[in-house]
PDB file of C-alpha atoms in Angstrom:
ATOM      1  CA  MET A  26       0.204   0.343  -0.097  1.00 43.00           C
ATOM      2  CA  ASN A  27       1.769   3.380  -0.600  1.00 46.00           C
ATOM      3  CA  PRO A  28       1.998   5.540   2.227  1.00 44.00           C
ATOM      4  CA  THR A  29      -0.212   9.243   1.615  1.00 44.00           C
ATOM      5  CA  HIS A  30       1.469  11.731  -0.340  1.00 43.00           C
ATOM      6  CA  THR A  31       2.075  15.420   1.137  1.00 41.00           C
ATOM      7  CA  PRO A  32       1.988  17.931  -0.440  1.00 40.00           C
ATOM      8  CA  PRO A  33       4.930  20.178   0.326  1.00 42.00           C
ATOM      9  CA  ALA A  34       5.178  23.270   2.264  1.00 40.00           C
ATOM     10  CA  THR A  35       7.548  24.998   0.687  1.00 41.00           C
ATOM     11  CA  PRO A  36       4.277  27.186  -1.427  1.00 45.00           C
ATOM     12  CA  LYS A  37       2.548  28.274   1.802  1.00 44.00           C
ATOM     13  CA  LYS A  38       5.542  29.188   2.963  1.00 58.00           C
ATOM     14  CA  HIS A  39       6.757  31.515  -0.276  1.00 59.00           C
ATOM     15  CA  ARG A  40       3.139  32.370  -0.071  1.00 60.00           C
ATOM     16  CA  ASN A  41       3.560  34.121   4.218  1.00 75.00           C
ATOM     17  CA  LEU A  42       6.772  35.533   3.124  1.00 84.00           C
ATOM     18  CA  ALA A  43       5.662  37.346   0.176  1.00 83.00           C
ATOM     19  CA  GLN A  44       3.013  38.793   2.795  1.00 83.00           C
ATOM     20  CA  SER A  45       5.301  39.784   4.921  1.00 87.00           C
ATOM     21  CA  VAL A  46       6.701  41.570   2.454  1.00 90.00           C
ATOM     22  CA  VAL A  47       3.797  42.850   1.757  1.00 88.00           C
ATOM     23  CA  ALA A  48       3.008  44.178   4.901  1.00 87.00           C
ATOM     24  CA  TYR A  49       6.129  45.653   5.007  1.00 89.00           C
ATOM     25  CA  ILE A  50       5.882  48.101   2.397  1.00 90.00           C
ATOM     26  CA  THR A  51       1.996  48.595   3.302  1.00 85.00           C
ATOM     27  CA  GLU A  52       2.919  49.799   6.374  1.00 84.00           C
ATOM     28  CA  SER A  53       5.597  51.843   5.513  1.00 86.00           C
ATOM     29  CA  ILE A  54       3.868  54.067   2.913  1.00 84.00           C
ATOM     30  CA  ARG A  55       0.700  54.449   5.324  1.00 79.00           C
ATOM     31  CA  ASN A  56       3.299  55.599   8.277  1.00 77.00           C
ATOM     32  CA  GLY A  57       4.641  58.100   6.347  1.00 80.00           C
ATOM     33  CA  SER A  58       8.364  56.565   6.039  1.00 83.00           C
ATOM     34  CA  LEU A  59       7.833  56.141   1.809  1.00 87.00           C
ATOM     35  CA  ILE A  60       6.218  59.208   0.885  1.00 87.00           C
ATOM     36  CA  PRO A  61       4.338  59.688  -2.406  1.00 87.00           C
ATOM     37  CA  GLY A  62       7.244  60.193  -5.284  1.00 88.00           C
ATOM     38  CA  GLU A  63       9.838  58.569  -2.922  1.00 90.00           C
ATOM     39  CA  LYS A  64      11.233  55.061  -5.025  1.00 91.00           C
ATOM     40  CA  LEU A  65      11.217  51.783  -2.839  1.00 92.00           C
ATOM     41  CA  PRO A  66      14.288  49.884  -1.457  1.00 92.00           C
ATOM     42  CA  THR A  67      15.981  48.120  -4.128  1.00 91.00           C
ATOM     43  CA  GLU A  68      15.166  44.408  -4.219  1.00 91.00           C
ATOM     44  CA  SER A  69      18.749  43.764  -3.038  1.00 92.00           C
ATOM     45  CA  GLU A  70      17.597  45.941   0.089  1.00 92.00           C
ATOM     46  CA  ILE A  71      14.801  44.143   0.707  1.00 93.00           C
ATOM     47  CA  MET A  72      15.709  40.734   0.649  1.00 94.00           C
ATOM     48  CA  ARG A  73      18.795  42.049   3.117  1.00 92.00           C
ATOM     49  CA  ILE A  74      16.068  43.747   5.486  1.00 91.00           C
ATOM     50  CA  GLN A  75      13.035  40.750   5.176  1.00 92.00           C
ATOM     51  CA  GLY A  76      15.562  38.030   5.234  1.00 92.00           C
ATOM     52  CA  VAL A  77      13.945  36.469   1.956  1.00 92.00           C
ATOM     53  CA  SER A  78      14.838  35.902  -1.695  1.00 92.00           C
ATOM     54  CA  ARG A  79      14.522  38.126  -4.902  1.00 91.00           C
ATOM     55  CA  THR A  80      11.505  35.863  -6.294  1.00 90.00           C
ATOM     56  CA  VAL A  81       9.878  36.473  -2.681  1.00 90.00           C
ATOM     57  CA  VAL A  82      10.197  40.181  -3.481  1.00 91.00           C
ATOM     58  CA  ARG A  83       9.332  40.354  -6.940  1.00 89.00           C
ATOM     59  CA  GLU A  84       5.656  38.939  -6.193  1.00 88.00           C
ATOM     60  CA  ALA A  85       4.935  41.107  -3.153  1.00 87.00           C
ATOM     61  CA  ILE A  86       5.870  44.161  -5.298  1.00 88.00           C
ATOM     62  CA  SER A  87       3.655  42.994  -7.783  1.00 85.00           C
ATOM     63  CA  HIS A  88       0.841  42.641  -5.090  1.00 84.00           C
ATOM     64  CA  VAL A  89       1.857  46.209  -3.986  1.00 84.00           C
ATOM     65  CA  GLN A  90       1.318  47.781  -7.833  1.00 82.00           C
ATOM     66  CA  ALA A  91      -1.970  45.753  -8.156  1.00 76.00           C
ATOM     67  CA  ALA A  92      -3.196  48.065  -4.889  1.00 75.00           C
ATOM     68  CA  GLY A  93      -2.478  51.170  -6.761  1.00 79.00           C
ATOM     69  CA  LEU A  94       0.179  52.288  -3.892  1.00 85.00           C
ATOM     70  CA  VAL A  95       3.482  51.840  -6.378  1.00 88.00           C
ATOM     71  CA  GLU A  96       4.398  51.642 -10.329  1.00 88.00           C
ATOM     72  CA  THR A  97       7.487  50.352 -11.601  1.00 84.00           C
ATOM     73  CA  ARG A  98       9.333  52.624 -14.242  1.00 85.00           C
ATOM     74  CA  HIS A  99      11.567  50.257 -15.982  1.00 80.00           C
ATOM     75  CA  GLY A 100      15.328  51.004 -16.094  1.00 80.00           C
ATOM     76  CA  ILE A 101      14.732  53.298 -12.907  1.00 86.00           C
ATOM     77  CA  GLY A 102      12.976  51.295 -10.026  1.00 87.00           C
ATOM     78  CA  THR A 103       9.610  51.146  -8.120  1.00 90.00           C
ATOM     79  CA  PHE A 104       8.034  54.311  -6.626  1.00 91.00           C
ATOM     80  CA  VAL A 105       4.913  55.306  -4.377  1.00 90.00           C
ATOM     81  CA  LEU A 106       1.762  56.610  -5.911  1.00 87.00           C
ATOM     82  CA  GLU A 107      -0.083  59.878  -4.569  1.00 80.00           C
ATOM     83  CA  PRO A 108      -2.936  58.414  -2.655  1.00 72.00           C
ATOM     84  CA  GLN A 109      -5.748  57.774  -4.890  1.00 63.00           C
ATOM     85  CA  VAL A 110      -8.916  58.853  -2.383  1.00 48.00           C
ATOM     86  CA  THR A 111     -12.280  59.256  -4.453  1.00 44.00           C
ATOM     87  CA  GLN A 112     -15.673  60.708  -4.177  1.00 44.00           C
ATOM     88  CA  GLN A 113     -17.010  57.359  -3.691  1.00 46.00           C
ATOM     89  CA  HIS A 114     -14.514  55.879  -1.578  1.00 49.00           C
ATOM     90  CA  LEU A 115     -15.386  59.496   0.909  1.00 54.00           C
ATOM     91  CA  GLY A 116     -18.814  60.191  -0.376  1.00 56.00           C
ATOM     92  CA  ILE A 117     -17.988  63.631  -0.665  1.00 57.00           C
ATOM     93  CA  ASP A 118     -18.270  65.725  -3.397  1.00 56.00           C
ATOM     94  CA  PRO A 119     -15.958  68.981  -2.967  1.00 53.00           C
ATOM     95  CA  THR A 120     -17.253  70.884  -6.208  1.00 53.00           C
ATOM     96  CA  THR A 121     -20.579  70.741  -3.657  1.00 52.00           C
ATOM     97  CA  ILE A 122     -19.303  72.687  -0.883  1.00 50.00           C
ATOM     98  CA  VAL A 123     -21.001  75.890  -1.705  1.00 52.00           C
ATOM     99  CA  THR A 124     -23.591  77.369   0.766  1.00 65.00           C
ATOM    100  CA  MET A 125     -22.391  78.753   4.096  1.00 68.00           C
ATOM    101  CA  ARG A 126     -24.115  75.547   6.166  1.00 73.00           C
ATOM    102  CA  ASP A 127     -21.818  73.409   3.522  1.00 74.00           C
ATOM    103  CA  VAL A 128     -19.160  75.208   4.759  1.00 75.00           C
ATOM    104  CA  LEU A 129     -19.935  74.948   8.170  1.00 80.00           C
ATOM    105  CA  ALA A 130     -20.482  71.113   7.984  1.00 82.00           C
ATOM    106  CA  ILE A 131     -16.770  71.163   6.502  1.00 82.00           C
ATOM    107  CA  LEU A 132     -15.817  73.253   9.477  1.00 85.00           C
ATOM    108  CA  GLU A 133     -16.955  70.607  11.859  1.00 88.00           C
ATOM    109  CA  LEU A 134     -15.790  67.574  10.290  1.00 88.00           C
ATOM    110  CA  ARG A 135     -12.211  69.433   9.774  1.00 90.00           C
ATOM    111  CA  ILE A 136     -12.137  69.968  13.711  1.00 93.00           C
ATOM    112  CA  SER A 137     -12.476  66.068  14.709  1.00 91.00           C
ATOM    113  CA  LEU A 138      -9.790  65.527  12.551  1.00 93.00           C
ATOM    114  CA  GLU A 139      -7.372  68.100  12.341  1.00 95.00           C
ATOM    115  CA  THR A 140      -7.532  68.633  15.763  1.00 96.00           C
ATOM    116  CA  GLU A 141      -6.535  65.433  16.142  1.00 96.00           C
ATOM    117  CA  SER A 142      -3.796  65.388  13.261  1.00 96.00           C
ATOM    118  CA  ALA A 143      -2.038  68.341  15.279  1.00 97.00           C
ATOM    119  CA  GLY A 144      -1.870  66.534  18.299  1.00 97.00           C
ATOM    120  CA  LEU A 145      -0.328  62.956  16.522  1.00 96.00           C
ATOM    121  CA  ALA A 146       1.873  65.551  14.150  1.00 97.00           C
ATOM    122  CA  ALA A 147       3.627  66.781  18.203  1.00 97.00           C
ATOM    123  CA  THR A 148       4.585  63.335  18.154  1.00 96.00           C
ATOM    124  CA  ARG A 149       5.103  61.936  15.272  1.00 95.00           C
ATOM    125  CA  ARG A 150       6.457  64.504  12.878  1.00 94.00           C
ATOM    126  CA  THR A 151      10.621  64.544  11.567  1.00 94.00           C
ATOM    127  CA  GLU A 152      12.578  67.389  11.525  1.00 94.00           C
ATOM    128  CA  SER A 153      12.286  67.296   7.743  1.00 92.00           C
ATOM    129  CA  GLN A 154       8.175  67.548   8.272  1.00 93.00           C
ATOM    130  CA  LEU A 155       8.586  70.360  10.910  1.00 96.00           C
ATOM    131  CA  GLN A 156      10.699  72.432   8.103  1.00 94.00           C
ATOM    132  CA  GLN A 157       7.817  71.759   5.347  1.00 93.00           C
ATOM    133  CA  ILE A 158       5.175  73.099   7.458  1.00 95.00           C
ATOM    134  CA  ARG A 159       7.332  76.129   8.477  1.00 95.00           C
ATOM    135  CA  ALA A 160       7.710  76.890   4.699  1.00 93.00           C
ATOM    136  CA  ALA A 161       4.227  76.411   4.297  1.00 92.00           C
ATOM    137  CA  LEU A 162       3.349  79.232   6.671  1.00 94.00           C
ATOM    138  CA  ASP A 163       6.123  81.496   5.955  1.00 93.00           C
ATOM    139  CA  THR A 164       4.823  81.205   1.921  1.00 91.00           C
ATOM    140  CA  PHE A 165       0.853  81.832   3.641  1.00 90.00           C
ATOM    141  CA  GLN A 166       2.715  85.095   5.676  1.00 91.00           C
ATOM    142  CA  HIS A 167       4.350  86.520   3.052  1.00 88.00           C
ATOM    143  CA  ALA A 168       1.198  85.980   0.403  1.00 85.00           C
ATOM    144  CA  ALA A 169      -0.733  87.674   3.369  1.00 84.00           C
ATOM    145  CA  ALA A 170       1.789  90.216   3.923  1.00 85.00           C
ATOM    146  CA  THR A 171       1.648  91.815  -0.118  1.00 84.00           C
ATOM    147  CA  GLY A 172      -2.489  91.020  -0.449  1.00 78.00           C
ATOM    148  CA  GLU A 173      -2.094  88.176  -2.656  1.00 79.00           C
ATOM    149  CA  ASN A 174      -4.715  84.900  -2.395  1.00 77.00           C
ATOM    150  CA  ALA A 175      -3.207  83.068   0.669  1.00 80.00           C
ATOM    151  CA  VAL A 176      -5.595  80.145   0.093  1.00 80.00           C
ATOM    152  CA  ALA A 177      -2.975  77.855  -1.288  1.00 81.00           C
ATOM    153  CA  SER A 178      -0.608  77.811   1.226  1.00 86.00           C
ATOM    154  CA  ASP A 179      -3.149  77.648   4.223  1.00 88.00           C
ATOM    155  CA  VAL A 180      -4.165  74.501   2.634  1.00 86.00           C
ATOM    156  CA  GLN A 181      -0.251  73.254   2.011  1.00 89.00           C
ATOM    157  CA  PHE A 182      -0.131  74.262   6.033  1.00 94.00           C
ATOM    158  CA  HIS A 183      -2.920  72.176   6.502  1.00 93.00           C
ATOM    159  CA  LEU A 184      -1.902  69.496   4.750  1.00 91.00           C
ATOM    160  CA  GLN A 185       2.270  69.417   5.644  1.00 93.00           C
ATOM    161  CA  ILE A 186       0.095  69.405   9.372  1.00 96.00           C
ATOM    162  CA  ALA A 187      -1.870  65.832   8.315  1.00 94.00           C
ATOM    163  CA  GLN A 188       1.260  64.543   6.537  1.00 92.00           C
ATOM    164  CA  ALA A 189       3.618  64.858   9.231  1.00 94.00           C
ATOM    165  CA  SER A 190       1.059  63.151  11.893  1.00 94.00           C
ATOM    166  CA  GLY A 191       2.087  59.455  10.141  1.00 92.00           C
ATOM    167  CA  ASN A 192      -1.510  58.587   9.224  1.00 91.00           C
ATOM    168  CA  ARG A 193      -1.789  58.657   5.910  1.00 86.00           C
ATOM    169  CA  TYR A 194      -6.300  58.697   6.098  1.00 88.00           C
ATOM    170  CA  PHE A 195      -5.847  62.609   7.593  1.00 90.00           C
ATOM    171  CA  HIS A 196      -4.084  63.755   4.487  1.00 87.00           C
ATOM    172  CA  ASP A 197      -5.736  61.986   2.146  1.00 85.00           C
ATOM    173  CA  ILE A 198      -9.150  63.169   3.144  1.00 85.00           C
ATOM    174  CA  LEU A 199      -7.917  66.700   3.489  1.00 84.00           C
ATOM    175  CA  ASN A 200      -5.998  66.428  -0.133  1.00 81.00           C
ATOM    176  CA  HIS A 201      -9.143  65.389  -1.464  1.00 77.00           C
ATOM    177  CA  LEU A 202     -11.702  68.698  -0.244  1.00 74.00           C
ATOM    178  CA  GLY A 203      -9.095  70.407  -2.243  1.00 67.00           C
ATOM    179  CA  SER A 204      -8.875  73.989  -0.824  1.00 59.00           C
ATOM    180  CA  ASN A 205     -12.847  73.641  -0.014  1.00 58.00           C
ATOM    181  CA  ILE A 206     -11.375  73.215   3.452  1.00 60.00           C
ATOM    182  CA  ILE A 207     -10.715  76.675   3.244  1.00 64.00           C
ATOM    183  CA  PRO A 208     -13.501  79.031   4.541  1.00 59.00           C
ATOM    184  CA  ARG A 209     -12.385  82.498   2.600  1.00 52.00           C
ATOM    185  CA  ALA A 210     -11.840  80.312  -0.611  1.00 45.00           C
ATOM    186  CA  ARG A 211     -16.036  80.710  -0.985  1.00 44.00           C
ATOM    187  CA  ILE A 212     -16.518  82.963   1.473  1.00 46.00           C
ATOM    188  CA  ASN A 213     -15.340  86.502   2.043  1.00 52.00           C
ATOM    189  CA  SER A 214     -14.273  85.501   6.347  1.00 50.00           C
ATOM    190  CA  ALA A 215     -13.067  88.831   6.627  1.00 47.00           C
ATOM    191  CA  LYS A 216     -16.024  90.874   5.568  1.00 51.00           C
ATOM    192  CA  ILE A 217     -18.028  88.287   7.777  1.00 50.00           C
ATOM    193  CA  ALA A 218     -16.014  88.937  10.798  1.00 48.00           C
ATOM    194  CA  GLN A 219     -16.332  92.632  10.362  1.00 51.00           C
ATOM    195  CA  ASP A 220     -12.950  92.584   9.988  1.00 51.00           C
ATOM    196  CA  GLU A 221      -9.919  95.015   8.389  1.00 58.00           C
ATOM    197  CA  PRO A 222      -8.375  92.163   5.395  1.00 61.00           C
ATOM    198  CA  SER A 223      -5.351  92.714   7.303  1.00 67.00           C
ATOM    199  CA  SER A 224      -6.457  92.425  10.848  1.00 75.00           C
ATOM    200  CA  TYR A 225      -7.924  89.318   9.806  1.00 75.00           C
ATOM    201  CA  MET A 226      -5.455  87.259   8.756  1.00 81.00           C
ATOM    202  CA  GLU A 227      -2.641  88.560  11.518  1.00 85.00           C
ATOM    203  CA  ARG A 228      -5.520  86.918  13.644  1.00 87.00           C
ATOM    204  CA  VAL A 229      -5.544  83.835  11.832  1.00 88.00           C
ATOM    205  CA  ASN A 230      -1.371  84.067  11.548  1.00 91.00           C
ATOM    206  CA  ARG A 231      -1.297  84.066  14.580  1.00 94.00           C
ATOM    207  CA  GLU A 232      -3.301  81.106  15.651  1.00 95.00           C
ATOM    208  CA  HIS A 233      -1.263  79.002  12.646  1.00 96.00           C
ATOM    209  CA  GLU A 234       2.460  79.958  14.693  1.00 97.00           C
ATOM    210  CA  ASP A 235       0.372  78.910  17.604  1.00 97.00           C
ATOM    211  CA  ILE A 236      -0.256  75.084  15.798  1.00 98.00           C
ATOM    212  CA  PHE A 237       3.285  75.319  14.799  1.00 98.00           C
ATOM    213  CA  ASN A 238       5.220  76.224  17.804  1.00 98.00           C
ATOM    214  CA  ALA A 239       3.428  73.356  19.872  1.00 98.00           C
ATOM    215  CA  ILE A 240       4.209  70.869  17.185  1.00 98.00           C
ATOM    216  CA  ALA A 241       7.968  72.469  17.407  1.00 98.00           C
ATOM    217  CA  ARG A 242       8.534  71.294  20.983  1.00 97.00           C
ATOM    218  CA  GLN A 243       6.262  68.136  20.625  1.00 97.00           C
ATOM    219  CA  ASP A 244       3.678  69.716  22.519  1.00 97.00           C
ATOM    220  CA  SER A 245       0.733  66.939  21.510  1.00 97.00           C
ATOM    221  CA  GLU A 246      -2.390  68.423  24.178  1.00 97.00           C
ATOM    222  CA  SER A 247      -1.104  72.287  23.221  1.00 97.00           C
ATOM    223  CA  ALA A 248      -0.949  71.023  19.321  1.00 97.00           C
ATOM    224  CA  ARG A 249      -4.776  69.629  19.859  1.00 97.00           C
ATOM    225  CA  ALA A 250      -5.795  72.938  21.425  1.00 97.00           C
ATOM    226  CA  ALA A 251      -4.416  75.511  19.210  1.00 97.00           C
ATOM    227  CA  MET A 252      -5.562  73.476  15.883  1.00 97.00           C
ATOM    228  CA  ARG A 253      -9.128  73.783  17.446  1.00 96.00           C
ATOM    229  CA  THR A 254      -9.226  77.135  18.791  1.00 96.00           C
ATOM    230  CA  HIS A 255      -7.565  78.304  15.404  1.00 94.00           C
ATOM    231  CA  LEU A 256     -11.026  75.635  13.677  1.00 92.00           C
ATOM    232  CA  SER A 257     -13.635  77.062  16.210  1.00 92.00           C
ATOM    233  CA  ASN A 258     -12.989  80.445  15.668  1.00 88.00           C
ATOM    234  CA  SER A 259     -13.496  80.131  11.942  1.00 82.00           C
ATOM    235  CA  ARG A 260     -16.713  78.180  12.668  1.00 84.00           C
ATOM    236  CA  GLU A 261     -17.796  80.490  15.280  1.00 83.00           C
ATOM    237  CA  ARG A 262     -17.501  84.042  12.475  1.00 75.00           C
ATOM    238  CA  LEU A 263     -19.559  81.755  10.187  1.00 76.00           C
ATOM    239  CA  ARG A 264     -22.760  80.630  12.630  1.00 77.00           C
ATOM    240  CA  ARG A 265     -22.763  84.191  13.223  1.00 74.00           C
ATOM    241  CA  ALA A 266     -22.879  85.454   9.885  1.00 66.00           C
ATOM    242  CA  GLN A 267     -25.647  82.807   9.666  1.00 68.00           C
ATOM    243  CA  GLU A 268     -27.723  83.826  11.690  1.00 71.00           C
ATOM    244  CA  ALA A 269     -27.714  87.222  10.633  1.00 66.00           C
ATOM    245  CA  ILE A 270     -28.126  86.464   7.496  1.00 63.00           C
ATOM    246  CA  GLU A 271     -30.882  84.219   7.998  1.00 64.00           C
ATOM    247  CA  SER A 272     -32.619  86.857  10.506  1.00 68.00           C
ATOM    248  CA  SER A 273     -32.058  89.571   7.503  1.00 63.00           C
ATOM    249  CA  ALA A 274     -34.570  87.140   5.024  1.00 59.00           C
ATOM    250  CA  GLN A 275     -37.400  86.786   7.677  1.00 60.00           C
TER     251      GLN A 275
END
């Protein structure tokens, strides 16, 4: 009687090793160790780090490619792609954020998201990320001082903080909303606040500086408080304006 044939364990082991490499690459992207546009370590480096064969590494990279996280450019290497967040995934269409009520609703969402994002950024940011936040803030200050449109640099300031949080989903959501996250992109916030534009921008800049300084000294609680104050001030100004508009319409 012939003995029962036992399939070799190698294929299963191979799949498990590939899955381990997939998890390593995916987590490196999600925690910000590898950022969009950055080149993955070479196959040889991943082989050394993970202790696997070249075949395993190539299989893992093909899986990460299929997931839309990286792309391989022949003769150059494999690069991290920008996160693909679609309207279908979030259920939010930025083009529909047009009324004051819409902007208020987005501000409420941002308060919950960005308060925690700032707190995490304070504990997780790298020196390079801190410099990027500072650069966005400097650009904002220059635009405000010269009367230029400061919306793009304001968006970048908040996006850089989200990136420094180490949680890609904070960045994904804000990036998906784009310039709609900044109230004055759709509404004249200075007029609503009954301020001179320069005074209004100075106050926004002070609020930004408070956020930056807390992140710089790695004070997570102060960073959360400063971000909440900044966004709550915007919400309160818009809420008062909305009430005034509704009263005058009655």
